[in-house]
Amino acid sequence: MLLSGALHYFRVLPEQWTQRLSMLRAMGLDTVETYLAWNLHEPEPGRFEFGGRADVGRFLDLAAEAGLDAIVRPGPYICAEWDNGGLPSWLLADRSARLRCHDPEYLAHVARYFDAVLPPIVERQRTRGGNVVMVQVENEYGSFGTDRRYLEWVRDALLERGVDVPLVTSDGPTDHMLTGGSVPGVAATANFGSDPETAFATLARYRPDDPPMCMEFWNGWFDHWGERHVTRDAADAADVLDRILAAGASVNLYMAHGGTNFGTTAGANLGGAESTGAYQPTVTSYDYDAPIDERGAPTAKFHAFREVLAKYQRREIPEPEPLPPLLPAGSVRLDETLRLLDVPAASVVETAEPPTFEEMGLHHGLALYRTEIPGPRQAYDLHLDGLADRAHVYVDGSLAAVLERSGETSTPVAVEGGSASVEILVESMGRVNYGPRIGDRKGLVGGVRHERQFLHGWTTATYPVDDVSGLPWGAPDTAGRGPVFHRGVLTVDEPRDGYLVLPGWTKGYVWVNGFCLGRYWDRGPQRTLYLPWPLLRAGGNELVVLELDGVADPVAEIRTAPEL
Ligand code: GLA
């Protein structure tokens, strides 16, 4: 019986892995589960990253030191509210790319990734004296497709690279998901948040001989921008946990500790019963209302789970270590400014039709698309077909509209003289990570029409948001429009955790000493951004904010409690 909890190394700074892992042990768990995030490890085709937050081998070693075994779920697709479900955005540069099926080009990319990512896992297996005790094949494949040949290929790819601990699949506990997602010779597990008795009965009908396991016990949930913050009652969740364990099943708490979708790593969903409806971008926090909160502190759910786990855990359960104090409350003025459009673009391309972000090699950020509409002509609707995800439209240099995917995507434009210049500044939000519409390209994906007529002849400039180290602060304001970078200094006595909030600001991105904390948006529900202590140093710390819509009083605040 595995008493496991999910904790993704890629959602926690490496300096904090040990504290988070020790909290899993202190809750009564003996195993940690993590996905592997392909898009973190292979940011460009063939260029691999295994340092810092991507050092999964070190994470597994620290888990072993904390007394935890490990379940590894390498994907290649992981869902996880993570951009594109972990599939690198560069896969989408090819408009005909096929994902999650037995397609030779896709499989060649997966093979190269597995060659790079599996060695640190394989050498740490229990069979070789390490702590890795289980590896998962794909992720909830039954929620996506029926390509048995593909699933068998993934299974064989793991075996061929030396995986010899038990393999599992995991799926929703329904007939169609289990039939689509399970594969011969691999134990099936189920994912659910309630009613364990029915779930295990369904699983047992398919796999009477597989030991029962809930691979994802959803004891909390995640949030989307513009929706209400979701929580799950601790007593109710503890009751379901008790019933899972009373059934003699293994469990993996999803999540034990959620962490943070730093930078542009958050994914998105599409609403509706079949996940094909309105676009719902996921917020920056991945607190998940988990038993161990975003800062690593125990919650009421932690204590309720600890009581339940103590009934089943044969090892001694250590007491949780207290956390150091938080930063004192305070405020920082960000007086220095720089227009985004005064920053040299990372690239400029000229094309007949508007390119996608992926075609331009832009993972996330902003792109300015420019063209001319020949005139004169009366006011017709300018349509941004397939807008992903939000756009500021400028006509002859003035803001004409702010448009949004799943909202208003057109605006009337008249041309009085010989021509009008149209500039469309598009910002990307997370790529859909779940359902039939994964492979969510960004930009002006379906072209731009004036009435029925496509507009051609585009010049497009890209502005990635991953690196703000070389910004030309001090450059004069020549652009006169568009998003503005603001800079200020946060002075601290000692590096401590804090919660950063941007009251009166609208939407954008925040960096602390060059590290992108993530997106903020006044739409909520998330108000505060978790600011982890390893990003700070005693003395002055650079705070940069890119504000997309404008702010009257550029002040950031540090608070002592989260508001999610
Ligand atoms: C599914 C996926 C997970 C995660 C959860 C919801 O179970 O397998 O990766 O997306 O849904 O949090």
Coordinates of C-alpha atoms and ligand atoms in Angstrom, one line a residue:
M1 CA 0.0 0.0 0.0
L2 CA 1.5 3.3 -1.2
L3 CA 0.7 6.4 0.8
S4 CA 1.8 8.9 -1.7
G5 CA 1.3 12.6 -2.4
A6 CA 1.9 14.7 -5.5
L7 CA 4.5 17.5 -5.4
H8 CA 5.9 18.8 -8.8
Y9 CA 9.6 19.8 -8.6
F10 CA 8.9 22.3 -11.4
R11 CA 6.4 24.2 -9.2
V12 CA 8.7 24.8 -6.3
L13 CA 12.1 26.5 -6.1
P14 CA 14.9 23.9 -5.5
E15 CA 16.0 25.7 -2.3
Q16 CA 12.6 24.8 -0.9
W17 CA 12.3 21.1 -2.1
T18 CA 13.7 19.7 1.2
Q19 CA 11.2 21.7 3.3
R20 CA 8.2 20.6 1.1
L21 CA 9.3 17.0 1.0
S22 CA 9.8 16.8 4.8
M23 CA 6.2 18.1 5.1
L24 CA 5.0 15.1 3.1
R25 CA 6.7 12.8 5.6
A26 CA 5.3 14.8 8.5
M27 CA 1.7 14.4 7.1
G28 CA 2.2 10.6 7.2
L29 CA 3.1 9.8 3.6
D30 CA 5.9 7.5 2.5
T31 CA 6.0 8.3 -1.2
V32 CA 6.1 11.4 -3.4
E33 CA 4.7 11.5 -6.9
T34 CA 5.9 13.9 -9.6
Y35 CA 5.2 14.3 -13.3
L36 CA 8.1 15.2 -15.6
A37 CA 7.5 18.4 -17.6
W38 CA 8.8 17.9 -21.1
N39 CA 8.5 21.6 -22.0
L40 CA 10.8 22.5 -19.1
H41 CA 13.4 20.0 -20.0
E42 CA 13.5 20.6 -23.8
P43 CA 12.8 24.3 -24.4
E44 CA 14.0 24.0 -28.0
P45 CA 14.2 20.8 -30.1
G46 CA 17.3 18.9 -28.9
R47 CA 18.4 21.4 -26.2
F48 CA 17.9 19.9 -22.8
E49 CA 17.8 21.5 -19.3
F50 CA 18.5 19.5 -16.2
G51 CA 19.8 22.2 -13.9
G52 CA 18.1 24.2 -11.1
R53 CA 14.4 23.8 -11.1
A54 CA 14.8 21.1 -13.8
D55 CA 17.2 18.9 -11.8
V56 CA 14.8 16.1 -11.2
G57 CA 17.6 13.7 -10.2
R58 CA 18.5 15.9 -7.3
F59 CA 14.8 16.2 -6.4
L60 CA 14.5 12.4 -6.2
D61 CA 17.7 12.2 -4.1
L62 CA 16.3 14.8 -1.6
A63 CA 13.1 12.8 -1.5
A64 CA 15.1 9.7 -0.6
E65 CA 16.9 11.7 2.2
A66 CA 13.5 12.8 3.5
G67 CA 12.5 9.1 3.7
L68 CA 10.2 9.1 0.7
D69 CA 9.9 6.6 -2.2
A70 CA 8.9 8.1 -5.6
I71 CA 6.3 7.6 -8.3
V72 CA 7.4 9.2 -11.6
R73 CA 5.0 10.1 -14.4
P74 CA 7.0 11.1 -17.4
G75 CA 4.1 11.7 -19.8
P76 CA 5.1 12.7 -22.5
Y77 CA 1.7 14.4 -22.0
I78 CA 0.9 15.3 -18.3
C79 CA -2.2 17.6 -18.3
A80 CA -1.5 19.0 -14.8
E81 CA -2.8 22.6 -15.5
W82 CA 0.7 23.0 -17.1
D83 CA 1.1 24.8 -20.5
N84 CA 0.0 22.5 -23.3
G85 CA 0.0 19.6 -20.8
G86 CA 3.8 19.6 -20.9
L87 CA 4.1 19.2 -24.7
P88 CA 6.6 21.7 -25.9
S89 CA 5.0 24.6 -27.8
W90 CA 7.6 24.2 -30.6
L91 CA 5.8 21.0 -31.6
L92 CA 3.0 23.3 -32.8
A93 CA 5.2 25.3 -35.2
D94 CA 4.1 22.8 -37.8
R95 CA 0.4 23.4 -38.4
S96 CA -0.1 19.8 -39.4
A97 CA 1.6 18.3 -36.2
R98 CA -0.2 15.4 -34.6
L99 CA -0.1 14.8 -30.9
R100 CA -0.7 11.8 -28.6
C101 CA -1.0 9.2 -31.3
H102 CA 1.1 6.8 -33.3
D103 CA 2.4 9.5 -35.7
P104 CA 6.1 9.0 -36.8
E105 CA 7.1 12.7 -36.4
Y106 CA 5.5 13.0 -32.9
L107 CA 7.0 9.7 -31.8
A108 CA 10.5 10.7 -33.0
H109 CA 10.3 13.8 -30.7
V110 CA 9.1 11.7 -27.8
A111 CA 11.9 9.2 -28.3
R112 CA 14.5 11.9 -28.2
Y113 CA 13.0 13.3 -25.0
F114 CA 12.7 9.9 -23.3
D115 CA 16.4 9.3 -24.2
A116 CA 17.4 12.4 -22.3
V117 CA 14.9 12.4 -19.4
L118 CA 14.7 8.7 -18.4
P119 CA 18.4 8.0 -17.4
P120 CA 18.2 9.9 -14.1
I121 CA 14.9 8.1 -13.3
V122 CA 16.1 4.6 -14.4
E123 CA 19.3 4.8 -12.3
R124 CA 17.3 5.7 -9.2
Q125 CA 14.8 2.8 -9.4
R126 CA 14.2 0.5 -6.4
T127 CA 15.6 -2.4 -8.5
R128 CA 19.0 -0.5 -8.5
G129 CA 19.0 0.6 -4.9
G130 CA 17.1 3.9 -5.4
N131 CA 13.7 5.2 -4.4
V132 CA 11.7 5.1 -7.6
V133 CA 9.1 2.4 -7.2
M134 CA 6.5 3.1 -9.9
V135 CA 6.4 4.7 -13.4
Q136 CA 3.2 5.8 -15.3
V137 CA 2.5 5.3 -19.0
E138 CA 1.1 8.6 -20.5
N139 CA -1.6 10.3 -18.5
E140 CA -5.4 9.7 -18.6
Y141 CA -5.1 8.6 -22.2
G142 CA -8.7 7.4 -22.1
S143 CA -9.8 11.0 -21.7
F144 CA -8.2 11.7 -25.1
G145 CA -8.1 8.8 -27.6
T146 CA -8.3 5.2 -28.5
D147 CA -4.8 4.7 -30.1
R148 CA -3.8 1.4 -28.4
R149 CA -0.8 1.2 -30.7
Y150 CA 0.5 4.6 -29.3
L151 CA 0.0 3.6 -25.7
E152 CA 1.9 0.3 -26.4
W153 CA 4.6 2.3 -28.0
V154 CA 5.0 4.5 -24.9
R155 CA 5.0 1.4 -22.7
D156 CA 7.7 -0.2 -24.8
A157 CA 9.7 3.0 -25.0
L158 CA 9.9 3.0 -21.2
L159 CA 10.8 -0.7 -21.0
E160 CA 13.5 -0.4 -23.7
R161 CA 15.1 2.4 -21.8
G162 CA 15.4 0.3 -18.6
V163 CA 12.3 1.0 -16.6
D164 CA 11.8 -2.2 -14.6
V165 CA 9.7 -1.1 -11.6
P166 CA 5.9 -1.6 -11.9
L167 CA 4.2 0.4 -14.7
V168 CA 0.7 1.8 -14.4
T169 CA -1.8 3.8 -16.4
S170 CA -4.3 6.2 -14.7
D171 CA -7.8 7.2 -16.0
G172 CA -11.1 8.4 -14.9
P173 CA -13.2 5.6 -13.5
T174 CA -15.7 5.3 -16.4
D175 CA -16.1 2.6 -19.0
H176 CA -14.9 4.6 -22.0
M177 CA -11.9 6.1 -20.2
L178 CA -10.7 2.8 -18.8
T179 CA -11.2 1.0 -22.2
G180 CA -9.4 3.8 -24.0
G181 CA -6.6 4.3 -21.5
S182 CA -5.5 0.9 -20.2
V183 CA -2.9 -1.2 -21.9
P184 CA -2.1 -5.0 -21.6
G185 CA 0.6 -5.9 -19.1
V186 CA 0.2 -2.6 -17.3
A187 CA -1.8 -2.1 -14.1
A188 CA -4.7 0.3 -14.3
T189 CA -5.4 2.9 -11.6
A190 CA -8.3 5.4 -11.2
N191 CA -8.4 9.2 -10.6
F192 CA -11.3 10.7 -8.7
G193 CA -12.3 13.1 -5.8
S194 CA -15.2 11.3 -4.2
D195 CA -17.2 8.0 -4.1
P196 CA -14.2 5.6 -3.9
E197 CA -16.4 2.6 -3.5
T198 CA -18.0 3.0 -7.0
A199 CA -14.7 4.0 -8.6
F200 CA -12.9 0.8 -7.3
A201 CA -15.9 -1.4 -8.3
T202 CA -15.7 0.0 -11.8
L203 CA -11.9 -0.5 -11.9
A204 CA -12.3 -4.1 -10.5
R205 CA -14.7 -5.0 -13.3
Y206 CA -11.9 -4.2 -15.8
R207 CA -8.9 -5.3 -13.8
P208 CA -10.0 -7.8 -11.1
D209 CA -6.3 -8.8 -10.5
D210 CA -4.8 -5.3 -10.3
P211 CA -4.2 -4.0 -6.8
P212 CA -6.5 -1.0 -6.3
M213 CA -5.0 2.4 -6.4
C214 CA -6.3 6.0 -6.7
M215 CA -3.5 7.7 -8.6
E216 CA -5.1 11.1 -8.2
F217 CA -7.3 11.7 -5.2
W218 CA -8.4 15.3 -5.9
N219 CA -8.6 16.7 -2.4
G220 CA -8.6 20.3 -3.7
W221 CA -8.8 22.0 -7.1
F222 CA -7.3 24.8 -9.2
D223 CA -8.6 28.2 -10.3
H224 CA -9.3 30.0 -13.5
W225 CA -9.0 33.8 -14.0
G226 CA -12.4 35.4 -13.6
E227 CA -14.0 32.5 -11.7
R228 CA -14.5 31.9 -8.1
H229 CA -11.7 30.4 -5.9
V230 CA -12.4 26.7 -5.4
T231 CA -11.9 25.0 -2.0
R232 CA -12.6 21.5 -0.7
D233 CA -13.7 20.9 2.9
A234 CA -11.0 19.3 5.0
A235 CA -13.3 16.9 6.9
D236 CA -15.0 15.8 3.7
A237 CA -11.7 15.1 2.0
A238 CA -10.3 13.3 5.0
D239 CA -13.4 11.1 5.1
V240 CA -12.9 10.1 1.4
L241 CA -9.2 9.4 2.1
D242 CA -10.1 7.1 5.0
R243 CA -12.5 5.2 2.7
I244 CA -9.9 4.8 0.0
L245 CA -7.4 3.4 2.5
A246 CA -10.1 1.3 4.3
A247 CA -10.7 -0.4 0.9
G248 CA -7.1 -1.6 1.0
A249 CA -6.1 0.7 -1.8
S250 CA -3.0 2.8 -2.5
V251 CA -3.4 6.5 -2.8
N252 CA -1.7 9.5 -4.3
L253 CA -3.0 12.8 -3.0
Y254 CA -3.4 15.2 -5.9
M255 CA -1.9 17.5 -4.7
A256 CA -0.1 17.1 -1.4
H257 CA 1.6 20.4 -2.1
G258 CA 0.6 22.3 -5.3
G259 CA 3.2 25.1 -5.5
T260 CA 3.2 27.9 -8.2
N261 CA 2.8 28.2 -11.9
F262 CA 5.8 30.6 -12.2
G263 CA 6.4 32.6 -15.3
T264 CA 4.1 31.5 -18.2
T265 CA 3.8 27.9 -17.2
A266 CA 0.1 27.9 -16.3
G267 CA -2.2 26.0 -18.6
A268 CA -5.8 26.6 -19.5
N269 CA -9.1 24.7 -20.0
L270 CA -12.0 24.9 -22.3
G271 CA -15.4 24.8 -20.6
G272 CA -18.4 22.7 -21.2
A273 CA -19.2 19.0 -20.7
E274 CA -16.7 17.9 -23.4
S275 CA -14.0 20.5 -22.8
T276 CA -14.6 22.2 -26.1
G277 CA -16.3 25.4 -24.9
A278 CA -15.1 28.8 -23.6
Y279 CA -11.5 29.5 -22.9
Q280 CA -10.5 29.4 -19.1
P281 CA -6.9 30.4 -18.4
T282 CA -5.5 29.0 -15.2
V283 CA -4.2 31.4 -12.5
T284 CA -0.6 31.7 -11.4
S285 CA -1.0 30.0 -8.0
Y286 CA -1.3 26.3 -7.9
D287 CA -2.0 26.2 -4.1
Y288 CA -4.8 23.8 -5.0
D289 CA -6.3 24.1 -1.6
A290 CA -3.9 21.2 -0.8
P291 CA -3.0 20.1 2.7
I292 CA 0.4 21.8 2.4
D293 CA -0.2 25.4 1.2
E294 CA 1.7 27.3 -1.5
R295 CA 4.2 28.5 1.1
G296 CA 4.8 25.1 2.6
A297 CA 2.7 25.6 5.7
P298 CA 0.3 23.0 7.1
T299 CA -3.4 23.7 6.8
A300 CA -6.5 22.2 8.6
K301 CA -6.5 19.6 5.8
F302 CA -2.9 18.6 6.7
H303 CA -3.9 17.8 10.3
A304 CA -7.1 16.0 9.2
F305 CA -5.1 13.9 6.7
R306 CA -2.4 13.2 9.3
E307 CA -4.9 11.7 11.6
V308 CA -6.2 9.4 8.9
L309 CA -2.8 8.4 7.6
A310 CA -1.6 7.6 11.1
K311 CA -4.0 4.7 11.2
Y312 CA -2.4 3.1 8.1
Q313 CA 1.3 4.3 8.3
R314 CA 3.5 1.8 10.1
R315 CA 6.5 4.1 10.3
E316 CA 6.8 6.8 12.8
I317 CA 5.4 10.2 11.6
P318 CA 7.7 13.1 12.4
E319 CA 6.2 16.5 13.7
P320 CA 6.2 19.3 11.1
E321 CA 9.0 21.8 11.4
P322 CA 7.7 25.4 12.0
L323 CA 8.3 27.9 9.1
P324 CA 10.4 31.0 9.5
P325 CA 8.5 34.4 9.8
L326 CA 7.2 36.3 6.8
L327 CA 8.5 39.6 5.4
P328 CA 6.9 42.6 7.2
A329 CA 4.1 44.3 5.3
G330 CA 5.2 47.3 3.2
S331 CA 5.0 49.0 -0.1
V332 CA 7.3 49.8 -3.1
R333 CA 7.0 52.6 -5.6
L334 CA 7.9 51.6 -9.2
D335 CA 8.6 55.0 -10.6
E336 CA 11.0 54.1 -13.5
T337 CA 9.1 53.4 -16.7
L338 CA 9.9 52.0 -20.2
R339 CA 7.5 51.3 -23.0
L340 CA 7.4 47.8 -24.3
L341 CA 7.3 49.1 -27.9
D342 CA 10.5 51.0 -27.2
V343 CA 12.3 47.8 -26.5
P344 CA 14.0 46.2 -29.6
A345 CA 11.8 43.3 -30.7
A346 CA 13.3 39.8 -30.4
S347 CA 12.4 39.1 -34.0
V348 CA 10.6 40.7 -36.9
V349 CA 9.0 38.7 -39.8
E350 CA 7.2 39.7 -42.9
T351 CA 4.5 37.3 -44.2
A352 CA 1.4 37.2 -46.3
E353 CA -0.8 35.9 -43.5
P354 CA -0.4 36.5 -39.8
P355 CA 2.0 33.9 -38.3
T356 CA 1.3 32.1 -35.1
F357 CA 3.5 32.6 -32.1
E358 CA 4.8 29.0 -32.6
E359 CA 5.7 29.7 -36.2
M360 CA 7.8 32.7 -35.0
G361 CA 9.5 30.6 -32.3
L362 CA 7.7 32.7 -29.6
H363 CA 6.8 30.5 -26.6
H364 CA 4.8 33.1 -24.8
G365 CA 4.6 36.9 -24.4
L366 CA 3.4 39.5 -26.9
A367 CA 3.5 40.0 -30.6
L368 CA 2.7 43.2 -32.5
Y369 CA 1.1 42.4 -35.9
R370 CA 0.9 45.3 -38.4
T371 CA -0.7 45.8 -41.7
E372 CA -2.6 48.4 -43.8
I373 CA -6.2 48.5 -44.9
P374 CA -6.6 50.1 -48.3
G375 CA -9.2 52.9 -48.4
P376 CA -11.4 54.7 -48.6
R377 CA -14.1 52.3 -47.3
Q378 CA -17.0 52.5 -44.9
A379 CA -16.9 51.0 -41.3
Y380 CA -16.8 47.2 -41.5
D381 CA -16.1 44.8 -38.7
L382 CA -12.4 43.8 -38.3
H383 CA -12.5 40.2 -37.2
L384 CA -9.7 38.5 -35.3
D385 CA -10.5 34.9 -36.2
G386 CA -9.0 32.4 -33.7
L387 CA -7.6 35.2 -31.5
A388 CA -5.4 33.6 -28.8
D389 CA -5.7 35.1 -26.4
R390 CA -6.1 38.9 -25.9
A391 CA -5.5 41.9 -28.2
H392 CA -5.1 45.6 -28.1
V393 CA -6.1 46.9 -31.6
Y394 CA -4.6 50.3 -32.7
V395 CA -5.9 52.1 -35.7
D396 CA -3.6 54.9 -37.0
G397 CA -1.8 54.7 -33.6
S398 CA -4.9 55.1 -31.3
L399 CA -6.4 52.3 -29.2
A400 CA -9.6 51.2 -31.0
A401 CA -10.5 48.1 -28.9
V402 CA -9.4 45.4 -26.4
L403 CA -10.6 42.1 -27.7
E404 CA -10.5 38.7 -26.1
R405 CA -10.8 35.0 -27.0
S406 CA -14.2 33.7 -26.0
G407 CA -15.4 37.3 -25.7
E408 CA -15.6 40.1 -28.3
T409 CA -13.3 39.3 -31.2
S410 CA -14.3 42.0 -33.7
T411 CA -14.5 45.8 -33.8
P412 CA -15.7 48.2 -36.5
V413 CA -13.0 50.1 -38.5
A414 CA -13.6 52.7 -41.2
V415 CA -10.9 54.1 -43.6
E416 CA -11.3 57.7 -44.5
G417 CA -8.3 58.4 -46.7
G418 CA -6.0 56.2 -48.8
S419 CA -5.3 53.7 -46.1
A420 CA -5.3 53.0 -42.4
S421 CA -2.6 51.4 -40.3
V422 CA -3.8 48.5 -38.1
E423 CA -1.6 47.2 -35.3
I424 CA -2.7 44.3 -33.2
L425 CA -0.8 43.6 -30.0
V426 CA -1.6 40.0 -29.0
E427 CA -0.8 38.6 -25.6
S428 CA -0.9 34.8 -25.0
M429 CA -2.3 33.1 -21.9
G430 CA -1.8 29.5 -21.0
R431 CA -2.1 26.7 -23.6
V432 CA -5.1 24.4 -23.2
N433 CA -3.7 21.4 -21.2
Y434 CA -6.7 19.0 -21.3
G435 CA -9.3 17.6 -23.7
P436 CA -9.7 17.3 -27.4
R437 CA -8.4 20.8 -28.2
I438 CA -4.8 20.5 -26.8
G439 CA -2.3 21.9 -29.3
D440 CA -3.6 25.4 -28.7
R441 CA -1.7 27.8 -30.9
K442 CA -1.2 31.5 -30.0
G443 CA -1.6 34.7 -31.9
L444 CA -4.0 35.5 -34.8
V445 CA -4.4 31.9 -35.5
G446 CA -7.3 32.1 -38.0
G447 CA -6.2 35.3 -39.8
V448 CA -7.8 38.8 -39.8
R449 CA -10.7 39.8 -42.0
H450 CA -12.2 43.2 -42.7
E451 CA -15.8 42.2 -43.4
R452 CA -15.2 39.0 -45.5
Q453 CA -12.0 40.2 -46.9
F454 CA -8.7 38.8 -45.5
L455 CA -6.0 41.3 -44.7
H456 CA -2.7 40.4 -46.1
G457 CA 0.9 41.7 -45.9
W458 CA 1.9 41.5 -42.2
T459 CA 5.0 42.7 -40.4
T460 CA 5.1 41.0 -37.0
A461 CA 7.5 41.8 -34.1
T462 CA 7.8 39.5 -31.1
Y463 CA 8.3 40.4 -27.4
P464 CA 9.0 37.4 -25.2
V465 CA 8.5 37.9 -21.5
D466 CA 11.1 35.3 -20.2
D467 CA 14.1 37.6 -19.8
V468 CA 14.1 41.2 -18.6
S469 CA 17.8 41.5 -17.9
G470 CA 18.7 43.5 -21.0
L471 CA 15.9 46.1 -21.0
P472 CA 17.1 49.5 -22.2
W473 CA 15.9 51.5 -19.1
G474 CA 16.3 55.2 -19.6
A475 CA 15.2 55.0 -23.3
P476 CA 13.0 58.0 -24.3
D477 CA 9.3 57.3 -24.8
T478 CA 8.9 57.3 -28.6
A479 CA 6.2 54.7 -28.9
G480 CA 3.5 56.6 -27.0
R481 CA 1.3 53.7 -26.7
G482 CA 1.1 50.1 -25.5
P483 CA 2.2 48.2 -22.3
V484 CA 4.7 49.8 -19.9
F485 CA 7.5 48.3 -17.8
H486 CA 7.8 49.7 -14.3
R487 CA 10.8 49.3 -12.0
G488 CA 11.4 49.8 -8.3
V489 CA 13.5 48.5 -5.4
L490 CA 12.2 46.2 -2.7
T491 CA 14.5 46.5 0.4
V492 CA 14.5 43.6 2.9
D493 CA 16.5 42.9 6.0
E494 CA 16.6 39.2 5.3
P495 CA 15.2 36.9 2.6
R496 CA 11.8 35.8 3.7
D497 CA 8.6 34.6 2.1
G498 CA 6.0 37.3 1.3
Y499 CA 2.8 37.9 -0.7
L500 CA 3.0 40.5 -3.4
V501 CA 0.0 42.5 -4.5
L502 CA -0.6 45.1 -7.2
P503 CA -3.5 47.2 -6.1
G504 CA -5.0 49.3 -8.9
W505 CA -2.9 47.6 -11.6
T506 CA -4.9 45.8 -14.3
K507 CA -3.0 42.9 -16.0
G508 CA 0.5 41.9 -16.6
Y509 CA 3.7 40.1 -15.4
V510 CA 6.0 40.5 -12.4
W511 CA 9.7 39.8 -12.0
V512 CA 11.8 39.7 -8.9
N513 CA 15.5 40.0 -9.4
G514 CA 14.9 38.8 -13.0
F515 CA 12.7 35.8 -12.1
C516 CA 9.2 35.9 -13.5
L517 CA 6.8 35.2 -10.7
G518 CA 3.9 35.0 -13.1
R519 CA 0.8 36.8 -14.4
Y520 CA -1.5 39.0 -12.4
W521 CA -5.0 40.2 -13.4
D522 CA -7.5 42.4 -11.6
R523 CA -10.2 40.0 -12.7
G524 CA -9.2 37.7 -9.8
P525 CA -9.8 35.5 -8.0
Q526 CA -6.1 35.5 -7.2
R527 CA -5.0 38.8 -5.7
T528 CA -1.6 38.0 -4.1
L529 CA 1.4 36.4 -5.8
Y530 CA 3.5 34.1 -3.6
L531 CA 7.0 35.6 -3.3
P532 CA 9.4 32.8 -2.2
W533 CA 12.4 33.7 -0.1
P534 CA 15.1 32.2 -2.4
L535 CA 14.4 35.0 -4.9
L536 CA 15.4 37.7 -2.4
R537 CA 18.7 38.9 -0.9
A538 CA 19.3 41.1 2.1
G539 CA 19.2 44.8 0.9
G540 CA 17.8 46.0 -2.4
N541 CA 15.9 43.7 -4.8
E542 CA 14.8 44.7 -8.3
L543 CA 11.0 44.6 -8.9
V544 CA 9.8 44.9 -12.5
V545 CA 6.2 44.9 -13.6
L546 CA 4.9 44.9 -17.2
E547 CA 1.5 46.5 -17.1
L548 CA -0.6 45.9 -20.2
D549 CA -3.5 48.2 -19.6
G550 CA -2.2 51.1 -17.5
V551 CA -1.9 52.0 -13.8
A552 CA -2.6 55.4 -12.2
D553 CA -0.4 55.0 -9.1
P554 CA 2.5 52.5 -9.6
V555 CA 2.8 51.0 -6.1
A556 CA 3.3 47.3 -5.2
E557 CA 2.6 46.0 -1.7
I558 CA 3.9 43.2 0.4
R559 CA 1.3 41.5 2.6
T560 CA 1.5 38.8 5.2
A561 CA -1.4 36.7 4.1
P562 CA -2.4 35.2 0.8
E563 CA -5.6 36.2 -1.0
L564 CA -6.4 33.6 -3.6
Ligands
GLA1 C1 -6.4 15.1 -14.2 C2 -5.0 15.1 -14.7 C3 -4.1 15.9 -13.8 C4 -4.8 17.2 -13.4 C5 -6.1 16.9 -12.7 C6 -6.9 18.1 -12.3 O1 -6.6 14.1 -13.3 O2 -4.4 13.8 -14.8 O3 -2.9 16.1 -14.4 O4 -4.9 17.9 -14.5 O5 -6.9 16.3 -13.7 O6 -6.1 18.9 -11.5

